[in-house]
């Protein structure tokens, strides 16, 4: 059929057949069938995934909801919180009513009060916000407060606010009552009037304690005897002044003599002790202007000076012996007194004190120098102050006696 002549075979046998050319795309149909199979498989897998997800979604929608947790504890806490918060509501309403009245008054005032009105409006807004928060708390159901820590914090803050508000209201009521009754000014006046008396009582207590300590610290009866003698002398002088004042009572100067005598007696009793005597000295200066010896007493009135009893008890005898060489100290423990015919400064000063001769003891100490003087320097300062006070008191007594005898 092709029209071409075929070569003859070697057997010269005719071949009745036609040969067709081989097509290179003979395998194409099997490849298409394979791709189609893969597409079918992918479609099946996708459909299965979609159906599985749809089934899970349907199961989730149809399945019963989980049982809610036990909210009894939270409901009880919310009930307690409502009970705690409820007493605050009337107070807030009362505050809001008061602020509303004040705002109305300010609105009716002039334009100069605009800033104050604006500030009060802001205060009203804050209070209204607080009221809304409390109302929301009262209306909240048990399901809205799932956080127990938040509930505890809110409960604590409400209790603190309630306590602070109550305390502040009580303080304001007390202050208003005090202002209404005029108690504030009266209390201040009473306190101002009692302050000098309290100071005087404190000074008297200190003096009593000092006298008691001095009486317990006296080493022997010689100091007590000297003190009794001095007191007897002052009493005798006071009696003489009283007699002279009574004898001249008809004269114009009698009241001055009596006042001066009383002021001198108070000053002498106060100055003999270890302690200040500024009040008594001021009273003497008012009763006796230009009294002799007052300037010398001014230097010691505020702090006073050690009494004779205290000077006797505090005399640094051991330190003075060590510093003056009257004793030898071995190894810082053992003290051995040196044998000497003449008494040392410590023995001489002690003997003078035992005899009541404070001036003689001071003279012995003033003759020292070096370490011995340093050991007794503090005691010497107090003894000099005591002698100076006694000299001034003696000058006052003499002047008062001379004036009474005129």
Tab-separated table of C-alpha atoms in Angstrom, residues 185-398:
chain	number	residue	atom	x	y	z
A	185	UNK	CA	-8.269	78.117	123.819
A	186	UNK	CA	-9.028	77.181	127.407
A	187	UNK	CA	-6.744	74.153	127.219
A	188	UNK	CA	-3.903	76.216	125.820
A	189	UNK	CA	-4.333	78.828	128.540
A	190	UNK	CA	-4.403	76.191	131.265
A	191	UNK	CA	-1.320	74.467	129.855
A	192	UNK	CA	0.549	77.790	129.685
A	193	UNK	CA	-0.409	78.569	133.266
A	194	UNK	CA	0.592	75.134	134.546
A	195	UNK	CA	3.957	75.010	132.743
A	196	UNK	CA	5.846	77.124	135.356
A	197	UNK	CA	4.294	75.105	138.171
A	198	UNK	CA	5.343	71.855	136.538
A	199	UNK	CA	8.887	73.109	136.121
A	200	UNK	CA	8.964	74.212	139.746
A	201	UNK	CA	7.691	70.803	140.887
A	202	UNK	CA	10.369	69.097	138.780
A	203	UNK	CA	13.068	71.225	140.364
A	204	UNK	CA	11.724	70.457	143.836
A	205	UNK	CA	11.740	66.730	143.091
A	206	UNK	CA	15.321	66.956	141.876
A	207	UNK	CA	16.334	68.824	145.003
A	208	UNK	CA	14.647	66.284	147.251
A	209	UNK	CA	16.440	63.456	145.446
A	210	UNK	CA	19.724	65.321	145.781
A	211	UNK	CA	19.224	65.863	149.492
A	212	UNK	CA	18.391	62.190	149.969
A	213	UNK	CA	21.446	61.046	148.035
A	214	UNK	CA	23.668	63.462	149.925
A	215	UNK	CA	22.308	62.270	153.241
A	216	UNK	CA	23.061	58.666	152.270
A	217	UNK	CA	26.518	59.531	150.945
A	218	UNK	CA	27.764	61.302	154.093
A	219	UNK	CA	30.675	59.262	155.431
A	220	UNK	CA	30.411	60.417	159.050
A	221	UNK	CA	28.500	62.714	161.369
A	222	UNK	CA	30.865	65.665	161.102
A	223	UNK	CA	29.320	66.864	157.850
A	224	UNK	CA	25.828	66.480	159.282
A	225	UNK	CA	26.848	68.431	162.372
A	226	UNK	CA	28.271	71.286	160.327
A	227	UNK	CA	25.123	71.409	158.248
A	228	UNK	CA	22.931	71.523	161.358
A	229	UNK	CA	25.034	74.343	162.737
A	230	UNK	CA	24.658	76.303	159.519
A	231	UNK	CA	20.904	75.747	159.548
A	232	UNK	CA	20.676	76.853	163.174
A	233	UNK	CA	22.586	80.005	162.305
A	234	UNK	CA	20.243	80.796	159.423
A	235	UNK	CA	17.194	80.168	161.619
A	236	UNK	CA	18.562	82.488	164.274
A	237	UNK	CA	19.212	85.173	161.669
A	238	UNK	CA	15.687	84.766	160.291
A	239	UNK	CA	14.246	85.098	163.791
A	240	UNK	CA	16.203	88.273	164.391
A	241	UNK	CA	14.995	89.700	161.127
A	242	UNK	CA	11.427	88.731	161.951
A	243	UNK	CA	11.640	90.379	165.353
A	244	UNK	CA	13.119	93.552	163.907
A	245	UNK	CA	10.459	93.582	161.197
A	246	UNK	CA	7.670	93.182	163.762
A	247	UNK	CA	9.136	95.945	165.914
A	248	UNK	CA	9.180	98.375	162.976
A	249	UNK	CA	5.860	97.270	161.518
A	250	UNK	CA	4.399	100.723	161.998
A	251	UNK	CA	7.099	102.343	159.838
A	252	UNK	CA	6.837	102.692	156.069
A	253	UNK	CA	9.739	100.295	155.381
A	254	UNK	CA	8.303	97.329	157.335
A	255	UNK	CA	6.757	95.531	154.308
A	256	UNK	CA	10.062	95.743	152.424
A	257	UNK	CA	11.959	94.238	155.337
A	258	UNK	CA	9.524	91.350	155.574
A	259	UNK	CA	9.697	90.605	151.859
A	260	UNK	CA	13.470	90.784	151.838
A	261	UNK	CA	13.730	88.516	154.856
A	262	UNK	CA	11.489	85.879	153.282
A	263	UNK	CA	13.299	86.072	149.947
A	264	UNK	CA	16.673	85.780	151.676
A	265	UNK	CA	15.529	82.739	153.672
A	266	UNK	CA	14.326	80.941	150.510
A	267	UNK	CA	17.554	81.789	148.689
A	268	UNK	CA	19.791	80.631	151.554
A	269	UNK	CA	17.963	77.293	151.810
A	270	UNK	CA	18.176	76.709	148.060
A	271	UNK	CA	21.806	77.786	147.661
A	272	UNK	CA	23.101	75.467	150.382
A	273	UNK	CA	22.079	72.419	148.325
A	274	UNK	CA	23.612	70.960	145.169
A	275	UNK	CA	21.404	72.394	142.495
A	276	UNK	CA	20.257	75.577	140.732
A	277	UNK	CA	18.652	78.439	142.627
A	278	UNK	CA	17.782	80.841	139.811
A	279	UNK	CA	14.115	81.178	140.826
A	280	UNK	CA	14.949	82.094	144.409
A	281	UNK	CA	17.564	84.581	143.255
A	282	UNK	CA	15.079	86.234	140.900
A	283	UNK	CA	12.579	86.548	143.753
A	284	UNK	CA	15.254	88.197	145.926
A	285	UNK	CA	16.118	90.684	143.199
A	286	UNK	CA	12.440	91.660	142.882
A	287	UNK	CA	12.065	92.088	146.648
A	288	UNK	CA	15.465	93.699	147.170
A	289	UNK	CA	16.756	95.690	144.192
A	290	UNK	CA	20.465	96.384	144.417
A	291	UNK	CA	21.101	93.728	147.074
A	292	UNK	CA	24.822	93.115	147.767
A	293	UNK	CA	26.398	89.915	146.461
A	294	UNK	CA	23.788	89.327	143.764
A	295	UNK	CA	26.295	89.603	140.925
A	296	UNK	CA	28.452	86.876	142.496
A	297	UNK	CA	25.419	84.619	142.816
A	298	UNK	CA	24.417	85.132	139.172
A	299	UNK	CA	27.452	83.140	138.034
A	300	UNK	CA	26.246	80.040	139.916
A	301	UNK	CA	22.451	80.392	139.932
A	302	UNK	CA	21.765	78.319	136.842
A	303	UNK	CA	23.904	75.261	137.640
A	304	UNK	CA	24.520	75.649	141.372
A	305	UNK	CA	27.554	74.174	143.125
A	306	UNK	CA	28.275	70.947	145.020
A	307	UNK	CA	27.153	71.051	148.613
A	308	UNK	CA	29.631	70.634	151.460
A	309	UNK	CA	28.444	67.069	152.021
A	310	UNK	CA	29.022	66.153	148.394
A	311	UNK	CA	32.464	67.781	148.400
A	312	UNK	CA	33.457	65.762	151.469
A	313	UNK	CA	32.193	62.523	149.936
A	314	UNK	CA	33.754	63.135	146.504
A	315	UNK	CA	37.192	64.268	147.652
A	316	UNK	CA	39.735	62.409	145.408
A	317	UNK	CA	41.924	61.218	148.242
A	318	UNK	CA	43.267	58.054	146.572
A	319	UNK	CA	44.023	59.740	143.259
A	320	UNK	CA	45.701	62.617	145.078
A	321	UNK	CA	47.908	60.238	147.094
A	322	UNK	CA	49.009	58.422	143.942
A	323	UNK	CA	49.670	61.656	142.034
A	324	UNK	CA	51.549	63.342	144.879
A	325	UNK	CA	53.761	60.324	145.601
A	326	UNK	CA	52.350	59.543	149.019
A	327	UNK	CA	51.829	55.938	147.898
A	328	UNK	CA	53.695	53.621	145.545
A	329	UNK	CA	51.709	51.354	143.239
A	330	UNK	CA	53.230	47.970	142.407
A	331	UNK	CA	52.008	46.088	139.336
A	332	UNK	CA	48.954	48.369	139.209
A	333	UNK	CA	47.364	46.587	142.188
A	334	UNK	CA	49.398	46.899	145.382
A	335	UNK	CA	49.634	50.345	147.021
A	336	UNK	CA	52.252	50.975	149.695
A	337	UNK	CA	52.202	54.213	151.731
A	338	UNK	CA	55.516	55.971	152.144
A	339	UNK	CA	56.707	56.661	155.658
A	340	UNK	CA	57.090	60.392	156.262
A	341	UNK	CA	56.984	62.681	159.260
A	342	UNK	CA	55.095	65.503	157.537
A	343	UNK	CA	51.545	64.733	156.310
A	344	UNK	CA	51.000	64.796	152.579
A	345	UNK	CA	48.491	67.068	150.797
A	346	UNK	CA	45.837	64.362	150.765
A	347	UNK	CA	46.070	63.860	154.528
A	348	UNK	CA	46.112	67.617	155.191
A	349	UNK	CA	43.084	68.302	153.002
A	350	UNK	CA	41.186	65.374	154.502
A	351	UNK	CA	41.890	66.599	158.023
A	352	UNK	CA	40.619	70.074	157.129
A	353	UNK	CA	37.442	68.644	155.653
A	354	UNK	CA	36.815	66.507	158.721
A	355	UNK	CA	36.982	69.682	160.821
A	356	UNK	CA	34.549	71.492	158.535
A	357	UNK	CA	37.248	73.799	157.194
A	358	UNK	CA	36.487	73.812	153.473
A	359	UNK	CA	38.578	76.940	152.907
A	360	UNK	CA	41.599	75.253	154.525
A	361	UNK	CA	41.228	72.202	152.261
A	362	UNK	CA	41.017	74.469	149.233
A	363	UNK	CA	44.198	76.262	150.325
A	364	UNK	CA	46.036	72.922	150.550
A	365	UNK	CA	44.923	71.881	147.053
A	366	UNK	CA	45.729	75.296	145.541
A	367	UNK	CA	49.358	74.891	146.654
A	368	UNK	CA	49.769	71.771	144.470
A	369	UNK	CA	50.991	71.601	140.898
A	370	UNK	CA	51.650	69.049	138.206
A	371	UNK	CA	49.865	65.668	138.347
A	372	UNK	CA	48.608	66.301	141.885
A	373	UNK	CA	46.790	69.453	140.780
A	374	UNK	CA	45.326	67.669	137.773
A	375	UNK	CA	43.997	64.899	140.018
A	376	UNK	CA	42.084	67.388	142.202
A	377	UNK	CA	41.262	70.067	139.591
A	378	UNK	CA	37.571	69.174	139.185
A	379	UNK	CA	36.989	68.968	142.916
A	380	UNK	CA	38.769	72.269	143.423
A	381	UNK	CA	36.454	74.023	140.931
A	382	UNK	CA	33.365	72.870	142.806
A	383	UNK	CA	34.843	73.803	146.195
A	384	UNK	CA	35.692	77.319	145.004
A	385	UNK	CA	32.136	77.789	143.708
A	386	UNK	CA	30.732	76.643	147.046
A	387	UNK	CA	32.903	79.114	148.979
A	388	UNK	CA	31.920	81.924	146.608
A	389	UNK	CA	28.192	81.203	147.125
A	390	UNK	CA	28.581	81.058	150.893
A	391	UNK	CA	30.460	84.363	150.910
A	392	UNK	CA	27.692	86.053	148.903
A	393	UNK	CA	24.991	84.648	151.191
A	394	UNK	CA	26.906	85.904	154.232
A	395	UNK	CA	27.140	89.370	152.682
A	396	UNK	CA	23.378	89.388	152.103
A	397	UNK	CA	22.724	88.297	155.668
A	398	UNK	CA	24.955	90.997	157.117
